C-alpha cells in the first residue's frame, strides 16, 4: 500500500517522530517533527545552538521565508554564488598543518560495504549451463585466457592457438616460452577431462 501524499515515507521527507514535545512556533501545540536551523543569537557559551523543531505547516512557512543571503553585501553574495566558491579554502582533511592528521579509511562508516567491495575480487562467475567448475578449473581457464562459459570447441581452438604460439617447432625455435607451454598443456589436459567440458 502506498503512503498518502500528505504523509510520504518518513525515510525521505525529513520527519523525525517524537523529536520534540511541541512546535517551536508561538501558540502552536502540534508536535515538532521537522528540524530547522537555529537562530544565530541562540548560542550559549562554546556550545553550538540547538535546532528548532516545527510542525509541518510551520517548517514550510520557515523554509519559504528563509534567505541564505540575508545580511550579505552584493559583493559577498556574488562571491558566494561563484562556481568555484569554497574551493580556495583548504579543508581540514587536506590541510598541510601538522596538527590535523588526514582521516583514515577506518574512520568512515561503510554500511553498504561500498569501499571494501572495490578491493575484493568479485564472486566467480558461474556457467550458464549449470555445469560445475572447481577452483582448479577456473585457474586453468585463466591460464588459457578463457571465460567460464567456454565450450569444448573454444577450449580446443584456444589450446591449438597457444601451442602454435609457444612451441619451439612452431615459433622459429624460440625456447624461452617452454614454461608457459607446459602450463598451457597441463591446463588443457585437466580441463578436457573436467565435467564442465565432458
PDB file of C-alpha atoms in Angstrom:
ATOM      1  CA  UNK A   1       0.000   0.000   0.000  1.00  0.00           C
ATOM      2  CA  UNK A   2       1.408   3.421  -0.952  1.00  0.00           C
ATOM      3  CA  UNK A   3       1.569   6.124   1.729  1.00  0.00           C
ATOM      4  CA  UNK A   4      -0.752   9.106   1.261  1.00  0.00           C
ATOM      5  CA  UNK A   5       0.811  12.155  -0.400  1.00  0.00           C
ATOM      6  CA  UNK A   6       0.449  14.371   2.697  1.00  0.00           C
ATOM      7  CA  UNK A   7       2.490  11.858   4.743  1.00  0.00           C
ATOM      8  CA  UNK A   8       5.084  10.175   2.498  1.00  0.00           C
ATOM      9  CA  UNK A   9       7.642   7.680   3.638  1.00  0.00           C
ATOM     10  CA  UNK A  10       9.404   9.100   6.705  1.00  0.00           C
ATOM     11  CA  UNK A  11      12.741   7.920   5.424  1.00  0.00           C
ATOM     12  CA  UNK A  12      12.814  10.583   2.706  1.00  0.00           C
ATOM     13  CA  UNK A  13      10.877  13.639   3.800  1.00  0.00           C
ATOM     14  CA  UNK A  14      12.728  14.705   6.957  1.00  0.00           C
ATOM     15  CA  UNK A  15      10.081  13.919   9.547  1.00  0.00           C
ATOM     16  CA  UNK A  16      11.503  12.844  12.905  1.00  0.00           C
ATOM     17  CA  UNK A  17       8.837  11.249  15.051  1.00  0.00           C
ATOM     18  CA  UNK A  18       8.796  12.338  18.728  1.00  0.00           C
ATOM     19  CA  UNK A  19      11.738  14.700  18.228  1.00  0.00           C
ATOM     20  CA  UNK A  20      10.278  17.490  20.396  1.00  0.00           C
ATOM     21  CA  UNK A  21       7.225  17.961  22.562  1.00  0.00           C
ATOM     22  CA  UNK A  22       5.580  20.747  20.594  1.00  0.00           C
ATOM     23  CA  UNK A  23       6.218  23.022  17.640  1.00  0.00           C
ATOM     24  CA  UNK A  24       8.570  25.950  18.383  1.00  0.00           C
ATOM     25  CA  UNK A  25       6.205  28.419  16.682  1.00  0.00           C
ATOM     26  CA  UNK A  26       4.482  30.574  19.332  1.00  0.00           C
ATOM     27  CA  UNK A  27       0.998  29.298  20.151  1.00  0.00           C
ATOM     28  CA  UNK A  28       1.247  26.069  18.132  1.00  0.00           C
ATOM     29  CA  UNK A  29       0.516  22.846  20.021  1.00  0.00           C
ATOM     30  CA  UNK A  30       1.277  20.415  17.161  1.00  0.00           C
ATOM     31  CA  UNK A  31       4.217  18.007  17.579  1.00  0.00           C
ATOM     32  CA  UNK A  32       7.563  19.405  16.424  1.00  0.00           C
ATOM     33  CA  UNK A  33       8.715  16.769  13.939  1.00  0.00           C
ATOM     34  CA  UNK A  34      10.793  18.830  11.475  1.00  0.00           C
ATOM     35  CA  UNK A  35      14.196  20.325  12.189  1.00  0.00           C
ATOM     36  CA  UNK A  36      15.104  23.914  11.273  1.00  0.00           C
ATOM     37  CA  UNK A  37      18.423  25.756  11.659  1.00  0.00           C
ATOM     38  CA  UNK A  38      18.948  27.521  14.993  1.00  0.00           C
ATOM     39  CA  UNK A  39      18.892  31.257  15.466  1.00  0.00           C
ATOM     40  CA  UNK A  40      22.351  32.807  15.433  1.00  0.00           C
ATOM     41  CA  UNK A  41      21.592  34.603  18.692  1.00  0.00           C
ATOM     42  CA  UNK A  42      20.698  31.305  20.397  1.00  0.00           C
ATOM     43  CA  UNK A  43      24.331  30.348  21.050  1.00  0.00           C
ATOM     44  CA  UNK A  44      25.122  29.552  24.718  1.00  0.00           C
ATOM     45  CA  UNK A  45      28.773  29.534  25.744  1.00  0.00           C
ATOM     46  CA  UNK A  46      31.008  27.496  23.465  1.00  0.00           C
ATOM     47  CA  UNK A  47      28.237  25.030  22.541  1.00  0.00           C
ATOM     48  CA  UNK A  48      26.525  25.368  19.167  1.00  0.00           C
ATOM     49  CA  UNK A  49      22.893  26.495  19.335  1.00  0.00           C
ATOM     50  CA  UNK A  50      20.266  23.751  19.351  1.00  0.00           C
ATOM     51  CA  UNK A  51      17.976  23.010  16.426  1.00  0.00           C
ATOM     52  CA  UNK A  52      14.462  24.382  16.361  1.00  0.00           C
ATOM     53  CA  UNK A  53      11.633  21.934  15.791  1.00  0.00           C
ATOM     54  CA  UNK A  54       8.445  22.805  13.892  1.00  0.00           C
ATOM     55  CA  UNK A  55       5.289  21.089  12.753  1.00  0.00           C
ATOM     56  CA  UNK A  56       4.855  20.528   9.015  1.00  0.00           C
ATOM     57  CA  UNK A  57       2.936  23.754   8.354  1.00  0.00           C
ATOM     58  CA  UNK A  58       5.359  25.950  10.295  1.00  0.00           C
ATOM     59  CA  UNK A  59       8.509  24.357   8.841  1.00  0.00           C
ATOM     60  CA  UNK A  60       7.069  25.063   5.380  1.00  0.00           C
ATOM     61  CA  UNK A  61       6.476  28.650   6.439  1.00  0.00           C
ATOM     62  CA  UNK A  62      10.022  28.857   7.815  1.00  0.00           C
ATOM     63  CA  UNK A  63      11.517  27.425   4.611  1.00  0.00           C
ATOM     64  CA  UNK A  64       9.541  29.829   2.421  1.00  0.00           C
ATOM     65  CA  UNK A  65      10.916  32.801   4.364  1.00  0.00           C
ATOM     66  CA  UNK A  66      14.490  31.550   4.782  1.00  0.00           C
ATOM     67  CA  UNK A  67      17.132  33.621   2.954  1.00  0.00           C
ATOM     68  CA  UNK A  68      20.689  32.321   2.954  1.00  0.00           C
ATOM     69  CA  UNK A  69      21.978  35.679   1.691  1.00  0.00           C
ATOM     70  CA  UNK A  70      20.293  37.736   4.395  1.00  0.00           C
ATOM     71  CA  UNK A  71      22.718  40.336   5.788  1.00  0.00           C
ATOM     72  CA  UNK A  72      25.280  39.926   2.970  1.00  0.00           C
ATOM     73  CA  UNK A  73      26.510  42.760   0.774  1.00  0.00           C
ATOM     74  CA  UNK A  74      26.163  42.438  -3.031  1.00  0.00           C
ATOM     75  CA  UNK A  75      29.891  41.607  -3.280  1.00  0.00           C
ATOM     76  CA  UNK A  76      29.553  38.845  -0.672  1.00  0.00           C
ATOM     77  CA  UNK A  77      26.511  37.405  -2.464  1.00  0.00           C
ATOM     78  CA  UNK A  78      28.391  37.409  -5.774  1.00  0.00           C
ATOM     79  CA  UNK A  79      31.400  35.712  -4.155  1.00  0.00           C
ATOM     80  CA  UNK A  80      29.153  33.028  -2.601  1.00  0.00           C
ATOM     81  CA  UNK A  81      27.474  32.303  -5.950  1.00  0.00           C
ATOM     82  CA  UNK A  82      30.684  31.902  -7.976  1.00  0.00           C
ATOM     83  CA  UNK A  83      31.049  28.370  -9.378  1.00  0.00           C
ATOM     84  CA  UNK A  84      34.357  27.901  -7.555  1.00  0.00           C
ATOM     85  CA  UNK A  85      33.171  29.360  -4.237  1.00  0.00           C
ATOM     86  CA  UNK A  86      34.633  27.448  -1.325  1.00  0.00           C
ATOM     87  CA  UNK A  87      37.339  25.659  -3.323  1.00  0.00           C
ATOM     88  CA  UNK A  88      40.004  28.214  -2.498  1.00  0.00           C
ATOM     89  CA  UNK A  89      39.890  27.220   1.178  1.00  0.00           C
ATOM     90  CA  UNK A  90      41.798  24.144   2.263  1.00  0.00           C
ATOM     91  CA  UNK A  91      39.656  21.626   4.098  1.00  0.00           C
ATOM     92  CA  UNK A  92      40.886  20.115   7.334  1.00  0.00           C
ATOM     93  CA  UNK A  93      41.460  16.718   5.739  1.00  0.00           C
ATOM     94  CA  UNK A  94      43.852  18.190   3.178  1.00  0.00           C
ATOM     95  CA  UNK A  95      45.443  20.929   5.276  1.00  0.00           C
ATOM     96  CA  UNK A  96      49.235  20.923   5.428  1.00  0.00           C
ATOM     97  CA  UNK A  97      49.440  21.787   9.112  1.00  0.00           C
ATOM     98  CA  UNK A  98      50.942  19.108  11.335  1.00  0.00           C
ATOM     99  CA  UNK A  99      48.183  19.459  13.939  1.00  0.00           C
ATOM    100  CA  UNK A 100      45.474  17.792  11.848  1.00  0.00           C
ATOM    101  CA  UNK A 101      46.033  14.320  10.524  1.00  0.00           C
ATOM    102  CA  UNK A 102      44.137  13.209   7.420  1.00  0.00           C
ATOM    103  CA  UNK A 103      41.249  10.810   8.043  1.00  0.00           C
ATOM    104  CA  UNK A 104      41.942   7.089   7.897  1.00  0.00           C
ATOM    105  CA  UNK A 105      39.709   4.706   5.958  1.00  0.00           C
ATOM    106  CA  UNK A 106      38.813   3.105   9.275  1.00  0.00           C
ATOM    107  CA  UNK A 107      37.317   6.440  10.382  1.00  0.00           C
ATOM    108  CA  UNK A 108      34.497   6.109   7.845  1.00  0.00           C
ATOM    109  CA  UNK A 109      31.375   4.034   8.355  1.00  0.00           C
ATOM    110  CA  UNK A 110      30.699   1.835   5.332  1.00  0.00           C
ATOM    111  CA  UNK A 111      27.281   0.235   5.952  1.00  0.00           C
ATOM    112  CA  UNK A 112      26.818  -0.803   2.318  1.00  0.00           C
ATOM    113  CA  UNK A 113      30.420  -2.035   2.033  1.00  0.00           C
ATOM    114  CA  UNK A 114      30.893   0.328  -0.912  1.00  0.00           C
ATOM    115  CA  UNK A 115      34.563   0.954  -0.176  1.00  0.00           C
ATOM    116  CA  UNK A 116      35.602  -2.558   0.828  1.00  0.00           C
ATOM    117  CA  UNK A 117      33.841  -4.221  -2.093  1.00  0.00           C
ATOM    118  CA  UNK A 118      36.097  -2.414  -4.578  1.00  0.00           C
ATOM    119  CA  UNK A 119      39.138  -4.173  -3.180  1.00  0.00           C
ATOM    120  CA  UNK A 120      37.773  -7.693  -3.111  1.00  0.00           C
ATOM    121  CA  UNK A 121      37.512  -9.871  -6.155  1.00  0.00           C
ATOM    122  CA  UNK A 122      34.031 -10.312  -7.495  1.00  0.00           C
ATOM    123  CA  UNK A 123      32.393 -13.673  -6.876  1.00  0.00           C
ATOM    124  CA  UNK A 124      33.432 -16.147  -9.561  1.00  0.00           C
ATOM    125  CA  UNK A 125      31.034 -16.325 -12.457  1.00  0.00           C
ATOM    126  CA  UNK A 126      29.034 -19.488 -12.922  1.00  0.00           C
ATOM    127  CA  UNK A 127      28.449 -21.272 -16.192  1.00  0.00           C
ATOM    128  CA  UNK A 128      25.092 -20.586 -17.789  1.00  0.00           C
ATOM    129  CA  UNK A 129      24.633 -24.296 -18.499  1.00  0.00           C
ATOM    130  CA  UNK A 130      24.920 -25.043 -14.769  1.00  0.00           C
ATOM    131  CA  UNK A 131      27.890 -27.407 -15.125  1.00  0.00           C
ATOM    132  CA  UNK A 132      30.206 -27.206 -12.117  1.00  0.00           C
ATOM    133  CA  UNK A 133      33.659 -25.599 -12.203  1.00  0.00           C
ATOM    134  CA  UNK A 134      36.199 -26.255  -9.473  1.00  0.00           C
ATOM    135  CA  UNK A 135      38.768 -23.724  -8.338  1.00  0.00           C
ATOM    136  CA  UNK A 136      41.402 -25.601 -10.304  1.00  0.00           C
ATOM    137  CA  UNK A 137      39.179 -25.468 -13.409  1.00  0.00           C
ATOM    138  CA  UNK A 138      38.892 -21.682 -13.019  1.00  0.00           C
ATOM    139  CA  UNK A 139      42.671 -21.307 -12.679  1.00  0.00           C
ATOM    140  CA  UNK A 140      43.172 -23.437 -15.778  1.00  0.00           C
ATOM    141  CA  UNK A 141      40.658 -21.324 -17.726  1.00  0.00           C
ATOM    142  CA  UNK A 142      42.558 -18.209 -16.633  1.00  0.00           C
ATOM    143  CA  UNK A 143      45.820 -19.801 -17.787  1.00  0.00           C
ATOM    144  CA  UNK A 144      44.276 -20.341 -21.211  1.00  0.00           C
ATOM    145  CA  UNK A 145      42.596 -16.917 -21.244  1.00  0.00           C
ATOM    146  CA  UNK A 146      39.078 -18.352 -21.497  1.00  0.00           C
ATOM    147  CA  UNK A 147      35.805 -17.305 -19.852  1.00  0.00           C
ATOM    148  CA  UNK A 148      33.846 -19.619 -17.548  1.00  0.00           C
ATOM    149  CA  UNK A 149      31.241 -20.240 -20.288  1.00  0.00           C
ATOM    150  CA  UNK A 150      33.731 -21.577 -22.865  1.00  0.00           C
ATOM    151  CA  UNK A 151      32.641 -24.794 -24.585  1.00  0.00           C
ATOM    152  CA  UNK A 152      34.717 -27.780 -25.690  1.00  0.00           C
ATOM    153  CA  UNK A 153      35.223 -26.332 -29.195  1.00  0.00           C
ATOM    154  CA  UNK A 154      36.510 -22.986 -27.812  1.00  0.00           C
ATOM    155  CA  UNK A 155      38.788 -24.899 -25.432  1.00  0.00           C
ATOM    156  CA  UNK A 156      40.316 -26.905 -28.287  1.00  0.00           C
ATOM    157  CA  UNK A 157      40.731 -23.826 -30.527  1.00  0.00           C
ATOM    158  CA  UNK A 158      42.433 -21.835 -27.784  1.00  0.00           C
ATOM    159  CA  UNK A 159      44.739 -24.737 -26.915  1.00  0.00           C
ATOM    160  CA  UNK A 160      45.793 -25.107 -30.562  1.00  0.00           C
ATOM    161  CA  UNK A 161      46.417 -21.372 -30.881  1.00  0.00           C
ATOM    162  CA  UNK A 162      48.597 -21.251 -27.736  1.00  0.00           C
ATOM    163  CA  UNK A 163      50.589 -24.362 -28.657  1.00  0.00           C
ATOM    164  CA  UNK A 164      51.353 -22.807 -32.055  1.00  0.00           C
ATOM    165  CA  UNK A 165      52.446 -19.612 -30.328  1.00  0.00           C
ATOM    166  CA  UNK A 166      54.696 -21.175 -27.667  1.00  0.00           C
ATOM    167  CA  UNK A 167      56.033 -24.421 -29.201  1.00  0.00           C
ATOM    168  CA  UNK A 168      59.651 -24.099 -30.449  1.00  0.00           C
ATOM    169  CA  UNK A 169      58.842 -26.103 -33.602  1.00  0.00           C
ATOM    170  CA  UNK A 170      56.160 -23.540 -34.490  1.00  0.00           C
ATOM    171  CA  UNK A 171      57.708 -20.236 -33.352  1.00  0.00           C
ATOM    172  CA  UNK A 172      61.074 -20.344 -35.084  1.00  0.00           C
ATOM    173  CA  UNK A 173      62.958 -22.262 -32.397  1.00  0.00           C
ATOM    174  CA  UNK A 174      62.364 -19.797 -29.537  1.00  0.00           C
ATOM    175  CA  UNK A 175      62.625 -21.948 -26.379  1.00  0.00           C
ATOM    176  CA  UNK A 176      62.034 -19.070 -23.915  1.00  0.00           C
ATOM    177  CA  UNK A 177      58.313 -19.947 -23.629  1.00  0.00           C
ATOM    178  CA  UNK A 178      58.668 -23.601 -22.675  1.00  0.00           C
ATOM    179  CA  UNK A 179      57.424 -22.969 -19.130  1.00  0.00           C
ATOM    180  CA  UNK A 180      54.314 -21.252 -20.445  1.00  0.00           C
ATOM    181  CA  UNK A 181      53.805 -24.028 -22.997  1.00  0.00           C
ATOM    182  CA  UNK A 182      53.893 -26.662 -20.244  1.00  0.00           C
ATOM    183  CA  UNK A 183      51.358 -24.617 -18.238  1.00  0.00           C
ATOM    184  CA  UNK A 184      49.014 -24.490 -21.272  1.00  0.00           C
ATOM    185  CA  UNK A 185      49.344 -28.250 -21.901  1.00  0.00           C
ATOM    186  CA  UNK A 186      48.681 -29.135 -18.253  1.00  0.00           C
ATOM    187  CA  UNK A 187      45.663 -26.809 -18.071  1.00  0.00           C
ATOM    188  CA  UNK A 188      44.191 -28.273 -21.270  1.00  0.00           C
ATOM    189  CA  UNK A 189      44.709 -31.872 -20.131  1.00  0.00           C
ATOM    190  CA  UNK A 190      42.859 -31.203 -16.877  1.00  0.00           C
ATOM    191  CA  UNK A 191      40.040 -29.204 -18.482  1.00  0.00           C
ATOM    192  CA  UNK A 192      39.258 -31.679 -21.247  1.00  0.00           C
ATOM    193  CA  UNK A 193      38.541 -34.288 -18.535  1.00  0.00           C
ATOM    194  CA  UNK A 194      36.542 -31.887 -16.351  1.00  0.00           C
ATOM    195  CA  UNK A 195      32.745 -32.415 -16.036  1.00  0.00           C
ATOM    196  CA  UNK A 196      32.102 -28.945 -17.484  1.00  0.00           C
ATOM    197  CA  UNK A 197      33.696 -29.980 -20.788  1.00  0.00           C
ATOM    198  CA  UNK A 198      32.543 -33.621 -20.932  1.00  0.00           C
TER     199      UNK A 198
END
